[in-house]
């Protein structure tokens, strides 16, 4: 074991025999420094430590990754070809592993057809139920699936029979439940024609307003010279045939101005050239045009249910499958409970158990038709948990990544009960967590640190929770931290009015959000906080929104490229050496020719884990040797990218390397608590909390007067919350208005104004139950939040 505080005699680890321990020896993944640790099986072990201390590297990238890799190796080579390939973690010994089930916070797929129902198999059970009991009977379960289209066909087939070739006529038909208009998406895209052209003008007068369709250009001459329309006639005066030819005509080969060309209607042409492309990859002016020109509206044929008319017509006790999926899950569970049909009793029992698991886990406010991509990270994690609650498996290792994210203090107790229940079934439960309420229920605690990044990666403490409190580690010292209520709150400089908000479950909410102060919007999960803040703030309100969504980027993207920090650094290197800035980019002219600037050579081994070996030419530095000859402040470009934010801040702040533009960006990164990140670290390795703080650092220079933050404490250690509060104060003191959606007691206590939504979730929420200062909320104790905050501040 590493030089850690020994466990006390009561620790469950000391009573376990050699088969009752997961032993890790010499783990070196990411920033881990030869870590050795013994984890008791069939216990609840919580891993703590500051952000970036190596918790995820130990739990996810070492223990869980090796367990999954070993299981994958038991399948045939053919099956492995379809599975994700995993490399062996950098560890000397891993002993006593059991099957690992990872329940992480990865957002669910953004496929428009993926819903809460399809992600949990609840829809599959409902489809069977309606195919058996629905009246009128319309077909098999796929007749109720919005992912299956209805198809029919007929034709001749050739068969060999008794030595003769025989032709027979065959026909087939598949009855699916997909709405033919929206193809199971629930919404249709319409093009706003007023954004394509000005119908009061003729083509020769410059009617087209699409980017790239300038008068005189080929895109323009295609229409003005086609002969289908009169170029001098205003578009609004076109006949029906002229308008059809102008907007919808199928591709037609013809000569225009003596050149063979393909003419097609304006709408299909724009759809192919712009609307079918990835929006993120478009130039800003084209993206702005697409945002203006394309409107998403609820499908008029299915009313957004995604289902065909036949699927909606079959009912059980007056309820169609579309009605069932639109119900709040807690109501749907009640409806299923009322169905007494012995012929499908096992199905009803399983469906009821699944739906009640949703309610139990605090997701009873969702509906099965809710698109999976709209769930928050915490909600996605709890939806994945639903599958595990009814599992018959025991003696497996469940690995959780901050399961309390997005949970109100009132809901954390419920989550704790679920973790303990999984443990009591005979499973090993490993949890990465920062909240004291969940750390307190642990049988065993492993604290990593002492710092983040290169300053972390060692075991600081192992043992019981009581031992942690007395250990003197950062986590131990801050375990009992309490933020006191402000004695004096700021005075608002104005108000942001929201009137008649009805997004999702909001009940015609009117609220005045004070500006110029720190406002915290809180309430139980599903009470309508995000709907109020993200869905109801009036357009054009000068808002900068920072959420936890994944940052788009490849392994080549890093904090330096994402924050545009590399720009002033490249220019400074170029100016000092009298060469081009492009030489100092590993994605451009300066890239090592052998690895193309990646620093590693990746060898694909089909169904086996690919091998990434350091490039022998550049030795992982990513640049050509000639580029590394150029120095700035005594360092080459690869040495600068290897620096941490804190080191780089000092380097570019003074002396001959002083670069004010770079220093200002580094200042902001340090401000949001990312001083430990190295400038060249791939973005794909950042946690959700780190991603949000990186976004916040880039947005801090934007002109917006109102900052909206979505749970900025996610992934933050108790010791870092204080730094975050200081940052929020600095934003407000600089004249910004800060609105934070948050459950953390410390942020609530530090607020100038609190808006509490509830009283419950889903249709039991959506109302403002309190507005006022934190002191008033604690004094009133009229809401769940008030009771928990009062207990936290000890009044």
Short mmCIF file of N, CA and C in Angstrom, two decimals, residues 223-317:
data_model
loop_
_atom_site.label_atom_id
_atom_site.label_comp_id
_atom_site.label_asym_id
_atom_site.label_seq_id
_atom_site.Cartn_x
_atom_site.Cartn_y
_atom_site.Cartn_z
N UNK A 223 -30.97 30.94 -61.97
CA UNK A 223 -32.43 31.22 -61.92
C UNK A 223 -32.84 32.32 -62.89
N UNK A 224 -32.03 33.38 -62.96
CA UNK A 224 -32.44 34.49 -63.84
C UNK A 224 -32.34 34.11 -65.31
N UNK A 225 -31.43 33.15 -65.66
CA UNK A 225 -31.26 32.79 -67.07
C UNK A 225 -31.90 31.47 -67.45
N UNK A 226 -32.70 30.88 -66.54
CA UNK A 226 -33.25 29.54 -66.80
C UNK A 226 -34.36 29.55 -67.85
N UNK A 227 -35.06 30.67 -67.98
CA UNK A 227 -36.19 30.71 -68.91
C UNK A 227 -37.50 30.26 -68.28
N UNK A 228 -37.45 29.71 -67.06
CA UNK A 228 -38.70 29.27 -66.40
C UNK A 228 -39.49 30.46 -65.85
N UNK A 229 -38.76 31.53 -65.49
CA UNK A 229 -39.43 32.72 -64.94
C UNK A 229 -38.92 33.97 -65.64
N UNK A 230 -39.71 35.02 -65.56
CA UNK A 230 -39.33 36.31 -66.14
C UNK A 230 -38.45 37.04 -65.12
N UNK A 231 -37.16 37.27 -65.41
CA UNK A 231 -36.28 37.89 -64.41
C UNK A 231 -36.65 39.32 -64.05
N UNK A 232 -37.51 39.95 -64.87
CA UNK A 232 -37.90 41.33 -64.57
C UNK A 232 -39.24 41.42 -63.84
N UNK A 233 -39.84 40.28 -63.52
CA UNK A 233 -41.16 40.27 -62.88
C UNK A 233 -41.01 40.06 -61.37
N UNK A 234 -41.66 40.89 -60.53
CA UNK A 234 -41.59 40.68 -59.07
C UNK A 234 -42.08 39.27 -58.72
N UNK A 235 -41.42 38.62 -57.76
CA UNK A 235 -41.74 37.22 -57.43
C UNK A 235 -43.18 37.04 -56.99
N UNK A 236 -43.73 38.04 -56.30
CA UNK A 236 -45.11 37.89 -55.82
C UNK A 236 -46.13 37.83 -56.97
N UNK A 237 -45.71 38.23 -58.21
CA UNK A 237 -46.64 38.21 -59.34
C UNK A 237 -46.48 36.95 -60.20
N UNK A 238 -45.63 35.98 -59.74
CA UNK A 238 -45.45 34.75 -60.50
C UNK A 238 -46.75 33.96 -60.53
N UNK A 239 -46.97 33.24 -61.64
CA UNK A 239 -48.12 32.33 -61.71
C UNK A 239 -47.81 31.09 -60.87
N UNK A 240 -48.81 30.24 -60.67
CA UNK A 240 -48.63 29.03 -59.87
C UNK A 240 -47.52 28.16 -60.46
N UNK A 241 -47.51 28.03 -61.80
CA UNK A 241 -46.51 27.18 -62.46
C UNK A 241 -45.12 27.80 -62.32
N UNK A 242 -45.03 29.12 -62.51
CA UNK A 242 -43.72 29.80 -62.38
C UNK A 242 -43.16 29.63 -60.96
N UNK A 243 -44.03 29.77 -59.95
CA UNK A 243 -43.59 29.65 -58.56
C UNK A 243 -43.12 28.23 -58.26
N UNK A 244 -43.83 27.23 -58.83
CA UNK A 244 -43.44 25.83 -58.63
C UNK A 244 -42.07 25.57 -59.27
N UNK A 245 -41.89 26.07 -60.52
CA UNK A 245 -40.61 25.88 -61.20
C UNK A 245 -39.48 26.59 -60.47
N UNK A 246 -39.77 27.75 -59.91
CA UNK A 246 -38.77 28.55 -59.21
C UNK A 246 -38.37 27.90 -57.88
N UNK A 247 -39.36 27.36 -57.15
CA UNK A 247 -39.09 26.86 -55.80
C UNK A 247 -38.90 25.35 -55.73
N UNK A 248 -39.64 24.56 -56.50
CA UNK A 248 -39.69 23.11 -56.26
C UNK A 248 -39.30 22.23 -57.43
N UNK A 249 -38.93 22.77 -58.58
CA UNK A 249 -38.71 21.93 -59.77
C UNK A 249 -37.62 20.87 -59.54
N UNK A 250 -37.88 19.65 -60.01
CA UNK A 250 -36.92 18.56 -59.89
C UNK A 250 -35.68 18.89 -60.74
N UNK A 251 -34.52 18.28 -60.42
CA UNK A 251 -33.30 18.55 -61.21
C UNK A 251 -33.52 18.32 -62.71
N UNK A 252 -33.14 19.30 -63.51
CA UNK A 252 -33.35 19.24 -64.96
C UNK A 252 -32.08 19.68 -65.67
N UNK A 253 -31.55 18.83 -66.59
CA UNK A 253 -30.37 19.20 -67.36
C UNK A 253 -30.78 20.17 -68.46
N UNK A 254 -30.05 21.30 -68.57
CA UNK A 254 -30.39 22.28 -69.61
C UNK A 254 -29.20 23.20 -69.87
N UNK A 255 -29.33 24.00 -70.97
CA UNK A 255 -28.26 24.96 -71.28
C UNK A 255 -28.68 26.32 -70.75
N UNK A 256 -27.78 26.92 -69.93
CA UNK A 256 -28.05 28.27 -69.43
C UNK A 256 -26.86 29.13 -69.83
N UNK A 257 -27.15 30.18 -70.62
CA UNK A 257 -26.12 31.08 -71.12
C UNK A 257 -25.01 30.29 -71.84
N UNK A 258 -25.45 29.24 -72.62
CA UNK A 258 -24.53 28.47 -73.44
C UNK A 258 -23.74 27.41 -72.69
N UNK A 259 -24.04 27.21 -71.40
CA UNK A 259 -23.28 26.22 -70.61
C UNK A 259 -24.23 25.15 -70.11
N UNK A 260 -23.85 23.86 -70.27
CA UNK A 260 -24.68 22.75 -69.77
C UNK A 260 -24.70 22.78 -68.23
N UNK A 261 -25.89 22.86 -67.65
CA UNK A 261 -26.02 22.93 -66.20
C UNK A 261 -27.23 22.12 -65.74
N UNK A 262 -27.29 21.84 -64.43
CA UNK A 262 -28.46 21.19 -63.86
C UNK A 262 -29.24 22.23 -63.07
N UNK A 263 -30.47 22.44 -63.51
CA UNK A 263 -31.34 23.40 -62.81
C UNK A 263 -32.22 22.65 -61.83
N UNK A 264 -32.37 23.18 -60.60
CA UNK A 264 -33.38 22.62 -59.70
C UNK A 264 -33.96 23.74 -58.86
N UNK A 265 -35.15 23.48 -58.29
CA UNK A 265 -35.85 24.49 -57.50
C UNK A 265 -35.00 25.04 -56.37
N UNK A 266 -35.30 26.28 -55.98
CA UNK A 266 -34.50 26.96 -54.96
C UNK A 266 -34.50 26.21 -53.63
N UNK A 267 -35.67 25.68 -53.21
CA UNK A 267 -35.76 25.02 -51.90
C UNK A 267 -34.91 23.74 -51.84
N UNK A 268 -35.06 22.77 -52.78
CA UNK A 268 -34.18 21.59 -52.70
C UNK A 268 -32.70 21.94 -52.83
N UNK A 269 -32.38 22.98 -53.60
CA UNK A 269 -30.97 23.38 -53.78
C UNK A 269 -30.39 23.90 -52.46
N UNK A 270 -31.17 24.74 -51.77
CA UNK A 270 -30.70 25.28 -50.48
C UNK A 270 -30.61 24.15 -49.44
N UNK A 271 -31.59 23.22 -49.49
CA UNK A 271 -31.56 22.10 -48.53
C UNK A 271 -30.30 21.26 -48.70
N UNK A 272 -29.94 20.98 -49.97
CA UNK A 272 -28.76 20.15 -50.21
C UNK A 272 -27.47 20.89 -49.87
N UNK A 273 -27.39 22.17 -50.25
CA UNK A 273 -26.12 22.89 -50.12
C UNK A 273 -25.87 23.41 -48.71
N UNK A 274 -26.94 23.64 -47.94
CA UNK A 274 -26.74 24.23 -46.61
C UNK A 274 -27.38 23.43 -45.48
N UNK A 275 -28.65 23.06 -45.63
CA UNK A 275 -29.38 22.51 -44.49
C UNK A 275 -28.97 21.09 -44.14
N UNK A 276 -28.36 20.36 -45.08
CA UNK A 276 -27.99 18.98 -44.79
C UNK A 276 -26.58 18.89 -44.19
N UNK A 277 -25.92 20.05 -44.03
CA UNK A 277 -24.54 20.04 -43.53
C UNK A 277 -24.51 20.26 -42.02
N UNK A 278 -23.38 19.87 -41.40
CA UNK A 278 -23.20 20.05 -39.96
C UNK A 278 -23.15 21.53 -39.64
N UNK A 279 -24.09 21.96 -38.78
CA UNK A 279 -24.22 23.38 -38.47
C UNK A 279 -22.94 23.95 -37.84
N UNK A 280 -22.31 23.13 -36.99
CA UNK A 280 -21.13 23.62 -36.26
C UNK A 280 -19.96 23.92 -37.21
N UNK A 281 -19.95 23.23 -38.37
CA UNK A 281 -18.81 23.40 -39.28
C UNK A 281 -19.03 24.57 -40.25
N UNK A 282 -20.21 25.20 -40.21
CA UNK A 282 -20.50 26.28 -41.16
C UNK A 282 -19.80 27.59 -40.77
N UNK A 283 -19.63 28.43 -41.78
CA UNK A 283 -19.12 29.77 -41.49
C UNK A 283 -20.19 30.53 -40.70
N UNK A 284 -19.78 31.45 -39.83
CA UNK A 284 -20.75 32.12 -38.94
C UNK A 284 -21.92 32.78 -39.68
N UNK A 285 -21.68 33.43 -40.85
CA UNK A 285 -22.78 34.13 -41.53
C UNK A 285 -23.78 33.13 -42.14
N UNK A 286 -23.27 31.94 -42.57
CA UNK A 286 -24.20 30.93 -43.12
C UNK A 286 -25.00 30.29 -41.99
N UNK A 287 -24.33 30.06 -40.84
CA UNK A 287 -25.04 29.49 -39.69
C UNK A 287 -26.15 30.43 -39.23
N UNK A 288 -25.86 31.73 -39.24
CA UNK A 288 -26.87 32.72 -38.83
C UNK A 288 -28.06 32.69 -39.79
N UNK A 289 -27.77 32.52 -41.11
CA UNK A 289 -28.85 32.45 -42.11
C UNK A 289 -29.71 31.21 -41.86
N UNK A 290 -29.07 30.05 -41.61
CA UNK A 290 -29.81 28.80 -41.38
C UNK A 290 -30.70 28.95 -40.14
N UNK A 291 -30.16 29.57 -39.08
CA UNK A 291 -30.96 29.78 -37.86
C UNK A 291 -32.20 30.63 -38.15
N UNK A 292 -32.04 31.59 -39.05
CA UNK A 292 -33.17 32.47 -39.39
C UNK A 292 -34.17 31.77 -40.30
N UNK A 293 -33.64 31.01 -41.28
CA UNK A 293 -34.49 30.49 -42.35
C UNK A 293 -35.25 29.22 -41.98
N UNK A 294 -34.71 28.40 -41.04
CA UNK A 294 -35.33 27.11 -40.74
C UNK A 294 -36.08 27.18 -39.42
N UNK A 295 -37.32 26.80 -39.44
CA UNK A 295 -38.12 26.78 -38.21
C UNK A 295 -38.57 25.34 -37.95
N UNK A 296 -38.47 24.93 -36.68
CA UNK A 296 -38.93 23.59 -36.28
C UNK A 296 -40.32 23.72 -35.69
N UNK A 297 -41.29 23.04 -36.27
CA UNK A 297 -42.65 23.11 -35.75
C UNK A 297 -43.15 21.69 -35.46
N UNK A 298 -44.07 21.61 -34.51
CA UNK A 298 -44.66 20.31 -34.15
C UNK A 298 -45.36 19.74 -35.39
N UNK A 299 -45.16 18.45 -35.62
CA UNK A 299 -45.74 17.80 -36.81
C UNK A 299 -47.27 17.95 -36.77
N UNK A 300 -47.88 18.54 -37.80
CA UNK A 300 -49.33 18.76 -37.79
C UNK A 300 -50.13 17.46 -37.90
N UNK A 301 -49.49 16.41 -38.43
CA UNK A 301 -50.23 15.16 -38.66
C UNK A 301 -50.36 14.31 -37.40
N UNK A 302 -49.26 14.24 -36.61
CA UNK A 302 -49.31 13.38 -35.41
C UNK A 302 -49.35 14.19 -34.12
N UNK A 303 -49.29 15.53 -34.24
CA UNK A 303 -49.35 16.37 -33.04
C UNK A 303 -48.13 16.21 -32.15
N UNK A 304 -46.98 15.79 -32.73
CA UNK A 304 -45.76 15.64 -31.95
C UNK A 304 -45.63 14.29 -31.26
N UNK A 305 -46.63 13.39 -31.45
CA UNK A 305 -46.57 12.08 -30.77
C UNK A 305 -45.65 11.10 -31.50
N UNK A 306 -45.25 11.40 -32.75
CA UNK A 306 -44.37 10.58 -33.59
C UNK A 306 -45.08 9.37 -34.18
N UNK A 307 -46.34 9.09 -33.79
CA UNK A 307 -47.02 7.85 -34.17
C UNK A 307 -48.03 8.06 -35.28
N UNK A 308 -48.26 7.00 -36.06
CA UNK A 308 -49.25 7.05 -37.14
C UNK A 308 -50.66 7.09 -36.56
N UNK A 309 -51.60 7.43 -37.41
CA UNK A 309 -53.01 7.53 -36.97
C UNK A 309 -53.52 6.18 -36.45
N UNK A 310 -53.12 5.08 -37.13
CA UNK A 310 -53.57 3.74 -36.71
C UNK A 310 -53.05 3.42 -35.30
N UNK A 311 -51.77 3.73 -35.03
CA UNK A 311 -51.19 3.44 -33.71
C UNK A 311 -51.90 4.24 -32.62
N UNK A 312 -52.34 5.46 -32.98
CA UNK A 312 -53.02 6.30 -31.98
C UNK A 312 -54.48 5.88 -31.77
N UNK A 313 -55.02 5.11 -32.74
CA UNK A 313 -56.45 4.76 -32.66
C UNK A 313 -56.71 3.57 -31.73
N UNK A 314 -55.69 2.72 -31.50
CA UNK A 314 -55.86 1.54 -30.65
C UNK A 314 -55.70 1.94 -29.18
N UNK A 315 -56.70 1.60 -28.35
CA UNK A 315 -56.71 2.11 -26.97
C UNK A 315 -56.97 1.01 -25.95
N UNK A 316 -56.47 1.24 -24.73
CA UNK A 316 -56.80 0.40 -23.58
C UNK A 316 -57.49 1.30 -22.56
N UNK A 317 -58.73 0.97 -22.24
CA UNK A 317 -59.52 1.78 -21.30
C UNK A 317 -59.50 3.27 -21.69
#
